[in-house]
Tab-separated table of C-alpha atoms in Angstrom:
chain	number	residue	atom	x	y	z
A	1	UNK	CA	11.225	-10.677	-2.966
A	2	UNK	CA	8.606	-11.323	-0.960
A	3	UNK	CA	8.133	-9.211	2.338
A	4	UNK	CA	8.477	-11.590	5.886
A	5	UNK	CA	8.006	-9.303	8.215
A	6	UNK	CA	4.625	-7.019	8.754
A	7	UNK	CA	2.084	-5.097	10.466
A	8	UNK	CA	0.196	-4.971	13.607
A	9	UNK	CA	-3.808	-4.072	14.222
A	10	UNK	CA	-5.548	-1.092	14.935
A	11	UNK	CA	-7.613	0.437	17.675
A	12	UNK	CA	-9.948	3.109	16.006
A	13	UNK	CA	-13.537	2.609	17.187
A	14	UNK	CA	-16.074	1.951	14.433
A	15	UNK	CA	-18.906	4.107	13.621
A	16	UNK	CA	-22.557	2.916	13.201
A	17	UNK	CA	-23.824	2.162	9.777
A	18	UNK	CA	-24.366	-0.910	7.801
A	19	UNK	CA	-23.518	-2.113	4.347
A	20	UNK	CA	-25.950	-1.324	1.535
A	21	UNK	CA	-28.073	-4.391	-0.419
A	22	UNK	CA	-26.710	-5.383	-3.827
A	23	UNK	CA	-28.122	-7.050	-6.785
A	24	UNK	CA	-28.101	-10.720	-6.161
A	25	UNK	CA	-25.011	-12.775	-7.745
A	26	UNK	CA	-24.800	-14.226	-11.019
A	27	UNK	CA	-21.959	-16.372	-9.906
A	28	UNK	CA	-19.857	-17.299	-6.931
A	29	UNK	CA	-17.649	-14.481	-8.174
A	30	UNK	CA	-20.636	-12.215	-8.889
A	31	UNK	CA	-19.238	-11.641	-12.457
A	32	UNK	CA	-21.134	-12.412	-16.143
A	33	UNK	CA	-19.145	-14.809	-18.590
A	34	UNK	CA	-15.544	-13.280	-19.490
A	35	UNK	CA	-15.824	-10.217	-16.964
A	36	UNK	CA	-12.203	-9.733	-15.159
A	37	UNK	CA	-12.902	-10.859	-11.324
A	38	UNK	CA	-11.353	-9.763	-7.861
A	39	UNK	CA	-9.940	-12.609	-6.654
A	40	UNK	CA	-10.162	-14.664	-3.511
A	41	UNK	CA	-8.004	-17.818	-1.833
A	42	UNK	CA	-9.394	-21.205	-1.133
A	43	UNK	CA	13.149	-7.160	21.065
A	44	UNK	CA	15.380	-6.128	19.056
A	45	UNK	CA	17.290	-4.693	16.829
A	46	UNK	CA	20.118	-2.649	17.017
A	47	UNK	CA	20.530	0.540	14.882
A	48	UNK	CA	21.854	-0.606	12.036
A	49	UNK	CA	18.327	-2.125	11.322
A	50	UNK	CA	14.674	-2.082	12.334
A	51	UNK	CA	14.402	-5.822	11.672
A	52	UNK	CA	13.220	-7.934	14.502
A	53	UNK	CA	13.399	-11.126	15.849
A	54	UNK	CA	10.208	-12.339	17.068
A	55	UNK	CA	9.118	-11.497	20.468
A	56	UNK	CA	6.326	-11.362	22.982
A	57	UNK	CA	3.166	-9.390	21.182
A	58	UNK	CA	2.137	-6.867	23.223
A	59	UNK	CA	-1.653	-8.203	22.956
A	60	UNK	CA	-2.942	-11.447	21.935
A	61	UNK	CA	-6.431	-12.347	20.590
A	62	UNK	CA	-6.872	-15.593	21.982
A	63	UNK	CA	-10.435	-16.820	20.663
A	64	UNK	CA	-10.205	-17.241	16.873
A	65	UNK	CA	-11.725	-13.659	16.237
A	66	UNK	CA	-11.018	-12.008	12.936
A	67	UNK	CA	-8.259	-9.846	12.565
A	68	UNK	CA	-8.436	-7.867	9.291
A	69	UNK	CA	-5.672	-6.250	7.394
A	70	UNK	CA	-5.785	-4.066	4.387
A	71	UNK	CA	-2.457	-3.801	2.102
A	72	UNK	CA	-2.194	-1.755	-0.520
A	73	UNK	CA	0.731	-1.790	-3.653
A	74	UNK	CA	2.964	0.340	-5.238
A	75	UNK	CA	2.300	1.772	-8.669
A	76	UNK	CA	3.205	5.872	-8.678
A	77	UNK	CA	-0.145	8.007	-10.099
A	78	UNK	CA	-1.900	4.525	-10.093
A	79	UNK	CA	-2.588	4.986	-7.142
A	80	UNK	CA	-5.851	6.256	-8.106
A	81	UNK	CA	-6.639	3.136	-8.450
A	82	UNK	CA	-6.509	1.452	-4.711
A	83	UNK	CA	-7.956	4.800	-3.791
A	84	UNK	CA	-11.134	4.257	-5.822
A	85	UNK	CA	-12.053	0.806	-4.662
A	86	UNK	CA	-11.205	1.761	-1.437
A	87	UNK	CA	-13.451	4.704	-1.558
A	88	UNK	CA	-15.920	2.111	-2.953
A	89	UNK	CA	-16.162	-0.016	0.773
A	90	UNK	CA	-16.454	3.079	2.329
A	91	UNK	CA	-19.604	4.102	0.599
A	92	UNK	CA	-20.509	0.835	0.758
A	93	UNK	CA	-20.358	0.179	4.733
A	94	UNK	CA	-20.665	3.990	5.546
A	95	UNK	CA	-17.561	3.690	7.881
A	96	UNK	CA	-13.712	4.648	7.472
A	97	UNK	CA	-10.766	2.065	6.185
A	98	UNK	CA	-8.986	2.634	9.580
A	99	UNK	CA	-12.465	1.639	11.270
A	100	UNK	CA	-13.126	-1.286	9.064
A	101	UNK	CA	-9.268	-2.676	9.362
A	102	UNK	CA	-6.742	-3.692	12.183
A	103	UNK	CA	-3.984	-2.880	10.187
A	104	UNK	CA	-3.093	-0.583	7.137
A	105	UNK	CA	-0.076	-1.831	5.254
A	106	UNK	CA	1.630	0.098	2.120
A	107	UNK	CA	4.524	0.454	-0.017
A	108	UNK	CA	5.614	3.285	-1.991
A	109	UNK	CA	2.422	5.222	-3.452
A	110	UNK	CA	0.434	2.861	-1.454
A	111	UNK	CA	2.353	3.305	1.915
A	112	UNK	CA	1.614	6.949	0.718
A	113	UNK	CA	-2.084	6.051	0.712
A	114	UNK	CA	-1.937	4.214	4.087
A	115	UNK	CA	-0.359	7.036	5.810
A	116	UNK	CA	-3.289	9.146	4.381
A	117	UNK	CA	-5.998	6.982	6.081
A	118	UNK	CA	-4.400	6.423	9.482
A	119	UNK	CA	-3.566	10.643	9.539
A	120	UNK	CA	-5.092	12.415	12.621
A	121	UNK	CA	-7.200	15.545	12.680
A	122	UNK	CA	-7.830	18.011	14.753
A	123	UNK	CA	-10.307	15.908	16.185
A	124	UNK	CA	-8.373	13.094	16.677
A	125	UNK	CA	-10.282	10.999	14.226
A	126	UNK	CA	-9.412	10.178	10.253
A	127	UNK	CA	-8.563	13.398	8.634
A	128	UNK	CA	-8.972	11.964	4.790
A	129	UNK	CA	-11.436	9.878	3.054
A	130	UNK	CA	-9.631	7.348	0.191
A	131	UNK	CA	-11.713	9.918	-2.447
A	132	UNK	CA	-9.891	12.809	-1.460
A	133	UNK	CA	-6.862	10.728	-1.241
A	134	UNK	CA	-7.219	9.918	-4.727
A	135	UNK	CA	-8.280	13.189	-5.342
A	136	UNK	CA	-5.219	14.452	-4.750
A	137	UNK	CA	-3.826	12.744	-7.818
A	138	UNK	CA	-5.477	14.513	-10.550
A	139	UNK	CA	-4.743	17.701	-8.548
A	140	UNK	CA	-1.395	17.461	-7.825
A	141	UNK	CA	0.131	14.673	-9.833
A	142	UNK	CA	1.576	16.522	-12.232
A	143	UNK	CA	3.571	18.820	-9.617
A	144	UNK	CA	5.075	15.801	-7.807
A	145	UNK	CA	6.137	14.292	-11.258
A	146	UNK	CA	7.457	17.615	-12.542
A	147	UNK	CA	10.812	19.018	-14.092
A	148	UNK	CA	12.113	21.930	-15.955
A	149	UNK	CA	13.393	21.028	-19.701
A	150	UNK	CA	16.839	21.673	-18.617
A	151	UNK	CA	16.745	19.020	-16.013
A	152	UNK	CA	15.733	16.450	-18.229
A	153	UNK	CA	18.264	16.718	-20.920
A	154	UNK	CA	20.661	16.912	-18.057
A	155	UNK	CA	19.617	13.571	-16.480
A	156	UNK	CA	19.548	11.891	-19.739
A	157	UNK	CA	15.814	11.155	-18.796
A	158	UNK	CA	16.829	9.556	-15.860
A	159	UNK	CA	20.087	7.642	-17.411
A	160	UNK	CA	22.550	9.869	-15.881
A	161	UNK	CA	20.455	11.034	-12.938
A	162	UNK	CA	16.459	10.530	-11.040
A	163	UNK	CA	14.272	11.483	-13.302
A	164	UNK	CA	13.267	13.751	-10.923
A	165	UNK	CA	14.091	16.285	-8.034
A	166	UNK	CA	12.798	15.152	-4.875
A	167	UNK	CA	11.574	18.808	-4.188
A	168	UNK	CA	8.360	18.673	-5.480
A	169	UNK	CA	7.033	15.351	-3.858
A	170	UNK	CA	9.488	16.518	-0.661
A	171	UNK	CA	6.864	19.541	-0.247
A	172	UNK	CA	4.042	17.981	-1.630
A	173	UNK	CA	4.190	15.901	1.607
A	174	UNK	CA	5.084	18.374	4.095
A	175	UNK	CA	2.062	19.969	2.901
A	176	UNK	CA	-0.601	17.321	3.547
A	177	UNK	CA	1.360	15.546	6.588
A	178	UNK	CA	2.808	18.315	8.430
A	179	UNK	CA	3.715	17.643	11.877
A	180	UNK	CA	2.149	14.758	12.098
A	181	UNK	CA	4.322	11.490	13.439
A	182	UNK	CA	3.712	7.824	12.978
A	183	UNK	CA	2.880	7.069	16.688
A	184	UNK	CA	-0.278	9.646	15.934
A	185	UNK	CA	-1.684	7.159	13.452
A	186	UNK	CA	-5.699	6.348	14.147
A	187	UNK	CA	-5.142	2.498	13.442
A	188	UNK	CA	-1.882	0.532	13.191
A	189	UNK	CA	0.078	0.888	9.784
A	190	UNK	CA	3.076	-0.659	8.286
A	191	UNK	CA	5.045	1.597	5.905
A	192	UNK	CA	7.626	-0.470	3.683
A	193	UNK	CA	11.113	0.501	2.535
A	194	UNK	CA	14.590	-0.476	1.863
A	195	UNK	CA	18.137	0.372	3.020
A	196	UNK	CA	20.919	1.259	0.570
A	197	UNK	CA	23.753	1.118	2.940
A	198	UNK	CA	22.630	-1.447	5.318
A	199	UNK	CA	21.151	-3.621	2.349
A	200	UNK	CA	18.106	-4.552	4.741
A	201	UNK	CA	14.580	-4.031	4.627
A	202	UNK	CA	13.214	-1.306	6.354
A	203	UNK	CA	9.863	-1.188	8.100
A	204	UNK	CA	8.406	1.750	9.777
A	205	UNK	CA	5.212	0.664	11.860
A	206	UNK	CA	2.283	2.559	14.372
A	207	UNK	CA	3.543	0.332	17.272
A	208	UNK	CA	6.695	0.115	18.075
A	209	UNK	CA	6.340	3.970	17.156
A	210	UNK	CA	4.268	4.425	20.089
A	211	UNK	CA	6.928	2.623	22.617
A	212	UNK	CA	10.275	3.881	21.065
A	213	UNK	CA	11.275	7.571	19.718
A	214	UNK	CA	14.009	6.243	18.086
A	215	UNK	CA	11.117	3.857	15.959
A	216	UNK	CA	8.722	7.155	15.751
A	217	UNK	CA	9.224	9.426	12.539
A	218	UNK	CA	7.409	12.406	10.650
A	219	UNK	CA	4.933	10.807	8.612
A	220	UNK	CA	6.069	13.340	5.856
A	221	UNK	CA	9.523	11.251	5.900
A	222	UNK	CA	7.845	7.912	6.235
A	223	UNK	CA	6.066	8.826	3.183
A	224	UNK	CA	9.320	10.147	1.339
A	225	UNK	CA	11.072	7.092	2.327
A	226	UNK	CA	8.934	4.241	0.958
A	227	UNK	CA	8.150	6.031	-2.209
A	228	UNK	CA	11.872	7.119	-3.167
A	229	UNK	CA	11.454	4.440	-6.513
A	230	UNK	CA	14.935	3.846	-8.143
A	231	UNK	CA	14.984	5.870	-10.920
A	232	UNK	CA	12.490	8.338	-10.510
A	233	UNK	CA	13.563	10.092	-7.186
A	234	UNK	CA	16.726	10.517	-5.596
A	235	UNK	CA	17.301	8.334	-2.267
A	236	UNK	CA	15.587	9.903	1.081
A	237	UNK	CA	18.112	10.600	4.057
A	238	UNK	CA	16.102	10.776	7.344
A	239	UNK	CA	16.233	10.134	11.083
A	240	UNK	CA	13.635	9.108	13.613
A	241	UNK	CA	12.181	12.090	15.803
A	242	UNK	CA	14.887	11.562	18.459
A	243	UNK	CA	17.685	11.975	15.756
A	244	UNK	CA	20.467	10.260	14.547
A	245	UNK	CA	21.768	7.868	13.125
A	246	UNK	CA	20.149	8.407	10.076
A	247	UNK	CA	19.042	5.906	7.111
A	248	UNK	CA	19.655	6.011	3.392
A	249	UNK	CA	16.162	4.473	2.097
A	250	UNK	CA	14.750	3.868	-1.103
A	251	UNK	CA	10.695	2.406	-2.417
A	252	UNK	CA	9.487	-0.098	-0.716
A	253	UNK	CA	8.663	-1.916	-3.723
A	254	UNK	CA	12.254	-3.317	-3.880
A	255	UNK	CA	11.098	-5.589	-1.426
A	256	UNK	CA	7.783	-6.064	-1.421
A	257	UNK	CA	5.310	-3.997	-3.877
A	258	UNK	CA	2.472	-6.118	-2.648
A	259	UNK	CA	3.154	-5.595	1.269
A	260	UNK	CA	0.035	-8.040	1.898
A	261	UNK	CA	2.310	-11.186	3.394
A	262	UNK	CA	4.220	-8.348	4.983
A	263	UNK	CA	0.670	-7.811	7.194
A	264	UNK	CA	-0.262	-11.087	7.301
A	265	UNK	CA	3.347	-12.560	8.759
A	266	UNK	CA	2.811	-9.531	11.567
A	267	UNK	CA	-0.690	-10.211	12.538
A	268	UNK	CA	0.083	-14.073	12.706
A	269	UNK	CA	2.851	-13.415	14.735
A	270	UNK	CA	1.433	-11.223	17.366
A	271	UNK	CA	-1.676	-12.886	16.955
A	272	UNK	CA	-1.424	-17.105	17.093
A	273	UNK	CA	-4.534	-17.664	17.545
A	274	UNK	CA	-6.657	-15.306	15.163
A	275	UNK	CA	-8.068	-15.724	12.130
A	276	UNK	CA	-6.843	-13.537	9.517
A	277	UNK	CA	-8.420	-12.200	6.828
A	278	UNK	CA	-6.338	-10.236	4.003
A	279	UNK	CA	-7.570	-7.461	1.307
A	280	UNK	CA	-5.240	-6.807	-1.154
A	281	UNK	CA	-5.838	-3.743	-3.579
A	282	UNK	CA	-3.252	-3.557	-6.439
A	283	UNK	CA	-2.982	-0.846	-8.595
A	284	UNK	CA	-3.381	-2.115	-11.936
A	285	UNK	CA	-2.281	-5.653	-13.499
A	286	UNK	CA	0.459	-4.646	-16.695
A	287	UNK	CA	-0.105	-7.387	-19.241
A	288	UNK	CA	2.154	-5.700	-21.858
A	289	UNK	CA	4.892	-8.680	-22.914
A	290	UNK	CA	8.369	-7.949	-23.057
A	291	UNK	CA	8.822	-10.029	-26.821
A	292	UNK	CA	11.928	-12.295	-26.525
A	293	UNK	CA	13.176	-10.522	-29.805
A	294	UNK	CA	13.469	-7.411	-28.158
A	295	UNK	CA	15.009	-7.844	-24.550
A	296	UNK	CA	17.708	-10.591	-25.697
A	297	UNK	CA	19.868	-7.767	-27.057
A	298	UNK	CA	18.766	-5.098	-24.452
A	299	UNK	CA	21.826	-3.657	-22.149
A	300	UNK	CA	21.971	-1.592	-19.056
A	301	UNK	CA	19.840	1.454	-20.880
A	302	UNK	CA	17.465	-0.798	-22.611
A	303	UNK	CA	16.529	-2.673	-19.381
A	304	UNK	CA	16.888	0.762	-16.932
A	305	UNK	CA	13.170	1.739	-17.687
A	306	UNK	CA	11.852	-1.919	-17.309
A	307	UNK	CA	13.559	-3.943	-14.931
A	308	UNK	CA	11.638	-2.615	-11.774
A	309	UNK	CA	8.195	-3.295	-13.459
A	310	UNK	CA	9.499	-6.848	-13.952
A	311	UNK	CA	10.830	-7.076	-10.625
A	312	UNK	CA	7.868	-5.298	-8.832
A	313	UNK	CA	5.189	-7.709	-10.952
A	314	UNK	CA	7.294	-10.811	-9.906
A	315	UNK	CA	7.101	-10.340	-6.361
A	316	UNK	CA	3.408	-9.445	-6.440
A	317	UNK	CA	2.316	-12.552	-8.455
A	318	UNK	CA	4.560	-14.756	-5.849
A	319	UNK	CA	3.113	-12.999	-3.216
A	320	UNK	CA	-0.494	-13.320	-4.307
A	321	UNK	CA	0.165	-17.252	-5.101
A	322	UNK	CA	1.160	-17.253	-1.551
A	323	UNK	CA	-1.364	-16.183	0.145
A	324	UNK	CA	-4.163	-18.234	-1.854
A	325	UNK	CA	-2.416	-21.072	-0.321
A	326	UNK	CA	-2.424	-19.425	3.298
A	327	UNK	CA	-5.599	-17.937	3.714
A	328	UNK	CA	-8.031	-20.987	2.079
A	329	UNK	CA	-11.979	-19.622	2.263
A	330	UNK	CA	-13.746	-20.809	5.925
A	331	UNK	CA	-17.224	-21.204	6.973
A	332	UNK	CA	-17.982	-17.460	6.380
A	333	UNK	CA	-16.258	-17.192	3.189
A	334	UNK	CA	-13.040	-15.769	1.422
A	335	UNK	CA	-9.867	-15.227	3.688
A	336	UNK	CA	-8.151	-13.165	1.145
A	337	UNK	CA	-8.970	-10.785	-1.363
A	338	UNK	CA	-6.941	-9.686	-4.482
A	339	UNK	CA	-8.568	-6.438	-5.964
A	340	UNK	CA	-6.435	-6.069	-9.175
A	341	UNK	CA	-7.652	-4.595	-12.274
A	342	UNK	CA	-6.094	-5.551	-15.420
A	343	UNK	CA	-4.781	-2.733	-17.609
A	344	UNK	CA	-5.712	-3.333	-20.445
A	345	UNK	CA	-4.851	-0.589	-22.540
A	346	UNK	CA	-4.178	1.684	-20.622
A	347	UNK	CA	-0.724	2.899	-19.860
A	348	UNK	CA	1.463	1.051	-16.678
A	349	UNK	CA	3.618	4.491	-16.462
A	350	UNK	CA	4.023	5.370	-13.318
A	351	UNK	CA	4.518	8.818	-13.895
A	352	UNK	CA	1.784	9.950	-16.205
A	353	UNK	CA	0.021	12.371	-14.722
A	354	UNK	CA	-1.702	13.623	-17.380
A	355	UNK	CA	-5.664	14.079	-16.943
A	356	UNK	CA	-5.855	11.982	-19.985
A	357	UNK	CA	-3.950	8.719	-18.310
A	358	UNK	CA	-5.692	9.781	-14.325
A	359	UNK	CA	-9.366	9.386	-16.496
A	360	UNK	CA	-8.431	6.330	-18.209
A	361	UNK	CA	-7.698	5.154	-14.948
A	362	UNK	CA	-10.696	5.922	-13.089
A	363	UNK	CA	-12.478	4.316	-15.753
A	364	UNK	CA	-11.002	0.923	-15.916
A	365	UNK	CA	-11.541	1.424	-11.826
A	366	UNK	CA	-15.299	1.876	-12.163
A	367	UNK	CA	-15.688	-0.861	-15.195
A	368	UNK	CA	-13.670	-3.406	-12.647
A	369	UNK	CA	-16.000	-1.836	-9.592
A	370	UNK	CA	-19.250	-2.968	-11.419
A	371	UNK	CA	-18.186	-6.226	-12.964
A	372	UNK	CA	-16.950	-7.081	-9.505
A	373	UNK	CA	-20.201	-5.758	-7.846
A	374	UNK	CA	-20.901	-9.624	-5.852
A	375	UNK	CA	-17.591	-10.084	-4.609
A	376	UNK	CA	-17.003	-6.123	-3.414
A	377	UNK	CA	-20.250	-6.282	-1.524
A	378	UNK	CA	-19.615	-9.944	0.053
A	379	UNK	CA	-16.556	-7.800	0.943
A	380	UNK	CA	-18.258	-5.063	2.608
A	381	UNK	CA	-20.692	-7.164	4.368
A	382	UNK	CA	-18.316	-9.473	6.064
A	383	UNK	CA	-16.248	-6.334	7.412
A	384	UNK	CA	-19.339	-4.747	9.019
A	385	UNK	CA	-20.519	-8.114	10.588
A	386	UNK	CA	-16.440	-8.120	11.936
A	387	UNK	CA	-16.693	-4.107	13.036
A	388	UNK	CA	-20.010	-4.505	14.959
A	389	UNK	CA	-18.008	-7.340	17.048
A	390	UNK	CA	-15.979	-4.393	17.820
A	391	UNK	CA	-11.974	-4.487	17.145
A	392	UNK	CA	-9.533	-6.716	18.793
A	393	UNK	CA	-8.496	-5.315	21.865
C-alpha cells in the first residue's frame, strides 16, 4: 500500500545562517562498527474523490535544480521521535523545516507534525519549531490518549468500540490550529488519509487549497482526518471550508504510513525536470517478531491489536526499498534519506503516553542522533548549500 500520488513545493524564503562543523567521519556512513545508521539510496476530480489525473503543473523547474521534500510517518506518541531529529537540522542549519524544504508531507501523527511546521503566525512566518512540536507530546499526550474507566470496560478495550473518544484529540487540535486553513500553510504540505465510503485515498494538499475552496479545509480537521487510526479513534466526518458534501476519513497510514513516494510521485510530476532529493524520518523501526506459534491460531481479537502494525511496517519497508532504487546517490551525494531508529526495547505502542515510554523515546532519539552524527550533518550541509540557491520558484 504504497502511496502514488503526492505533494507539491514550497515558497517560504530562507533565513541566513549556515550549518555548524562536525567531527570528521569515521565512515561513509559516519557511524563506528555495529552502530544503527540513517540510511541513504544509491484537472480533476469530481466530488466523490480528491484523486487526480495528471495535469499541467502550475510551475515547472526546468534546469535540474534540487527540489527537496521532507516526509514524515505515522506512529501515535512516537512522534517524538521525527520531532527530535527534525529539531536536530534545525539547530544544525539555524533555519526552519518549511525554509529548508519544498514540500512537507505527513500521515497520521506525522501529517499532525507537518501541519505544525507549515502553521502561520501572526507574523505570517512559522509559528512552531519541531521542539515545541514534540514538546507537546510529553505535555499533552496523555490527554489526547485519555478515557474514563467506564469507557474502557465498555469498549472492550477497543473490541467493541475506539479505544478512544475523539473529544480529547478533537480539542486538543482546535486548540493549537484554530482558525487556521490549509491554503495559509508557509510551504506546501501534503496531508494523507483515507475514505471509508468512497474506498479511495484521500489527499489534502497547500496547493490546490490555494485555487479551490472546495480543496481548502481547517487545518484542525486536516489534522483529525489523517490521524483517525482504526481502532483507536472513531472515524472523522468533515467538509471543506465551502461545505458539503462531506467525507468519512480515517489515518492515513492505511495507505501510506511512510508518505515519502507520496512526495516524491508529486514533485516528479509537477516537476520533470528536477532533481529530487527525499528525507524520510520514521518514527521508530518495531523489530518485535510475531512467533509463528502464536499468530497461526490467532482470530479476529487476537489479530485486532496487531494487524495495522503489520500492515503499516509493510508498506513502509516497500516504500523505503522503493525509493533506494529511485533516488540512486549523484555527484553531490545521497538522494534519499531514511532516518529510522530501531526500537530496540522500547515499546512500539502507539498510545503510551506515559513520561516513562516519551523518555525512553527521546533517548533512543539522541543515542541514534549521535551515532548518526556524519550522515545528519552531510544532511544539513547539503540543504543549506540548496537554500542559499534560494527555493524553486
Amino acid at each position: 500500500m504504497i502511496g502514488a500520488i503526492g505533494c507539491g513545493q514550497g515558497t517560504a524564503s530562507p533565513k541566513s545562517g549556515s550549518a555548524g562543523k562536525r567531527p570528521a567521519e569515521t565512515a561513509r556512513t559516519g557511524q563506528p562498527d555495529g552502530a544503527p545508521a540513517a540510511t541513504t539510496g544509491t484537472e480533476a476530480g469530481d466530488q466523490q474523490s480528491n484523486l487526480r489525473r495528471p495535469t499541467a503543473p502550475e510551475y515547472e523547474v526546468q534546469d535540474g535544480r534540487l527540489v527537496r521534500v521532507l516526509a514524515i510517518d505515522g506512529g501515535g506518541i512516537r512522534g517524538v521521535i521525527p520531532a527530535r531529529i527534525i529539531w536536530e537540522i534545525e539547530s544544525r542549519t539555524g533555519r526552519h523545516a518549511a525554509e529548508l524544504f519544498d514540500v512537507i508531507a505527513g500521515t497520521s501523527t506525522g501529517g499532525i507534525i507537518t501541519l505544525g511546521l507549515a502553521l502561520p503566525g501572526a507574523d505570517g512566518k512559522p509559528l512552531y519549531r519541531a521542539n515545541q512540536l514534540g514538546d507537546f507530546y510529553a505535555k499533552d499526550g496523555s490527554r489526547i490518549f485519555s478515557r474514563t474507566k467506564l469507557y474502557a470496560v465498555e469498549s472492550a478495550d477497543g473490541l467493541s468500540r475506539p479505544k478512544y473518544t475523539a473529544e480529547s484529540l478533537e480539542d486538543w487540535l482546535a486548540e493549537k490550529f484554530q482558525q487556521a486553513q490549509l491554503k495559509d500553510a508557509v510551504c506546501d504540505v501534503l496531508v494523507t488519509s483515507y475514505d471509508i465510503e468512497r474506498r479511495r485515498v484521500h489527499f489534502f494538499n497547500s496547493w490546490d487549497a490555494r485555487d479551490r475552496p472546495d480543496q481548502n479545509y481547517f487545518m484542525r480537521d486536516v489534522a483529525r482526518a489523517t490521524s483517525a487510526a482504526p481502532i483507536f479513534f472513531p472515524p472523522a466526518l468533515i467538509a471543506s471550508v465551502a461545505g458539503p458534501p462531506k467525507f468519512a476519513l480515517v489515518d492515513g497510514g492505511v495507505a501510506a504510513n511512510d508518505p515519502a513516494m507520496c512526495g516524491f510521485v508529486e514533485t516528479r510530476r509537477r516537476h520533470r525536470a528536477a532533481k529530487i532529493m527525499v528525507v524520510s524520518v520514521g518514527t521508530g523501526d518495531g523489530e518485535s517478531p510475531i512467533p509463528y506459534d502464536s499468530a497461526v491460531n490467532w482470530g479476529a481479537a487476537e489479530w485486532a491489536f496487531n494487524v495495522l502494525d503489520v500492515v503499516w511496517d509493510g508498506s513502509t519497508q516497500a516504500t523505503d526499498e522503493h525509493l533506494r532504487e529511485l533516488l540512486p546517490d549523484d555527484a553531490d551525494g545521497p538522494r534519499y534519506y531514511r532516518l529510522q531508529p530501531p526500537l530496540g526495547e522500547v515499546s512500539s505502542k502507539m498510545d503510551d503516553a506515559s513520561p516513562e515510554h516519551i523518555e525512553a523515546l527521546d533517548r533512543l532519539t539522541d543515542d541514534y542522533i549521535a551515532k548518526n552524527d556524519s550522515v545528519i550533518q552531510k544532511l544539513c550541509d547539503r540543504l543549506v548549500r540548496r537554500s542559499e540557491g534560494g527555493k524553486a520558484p
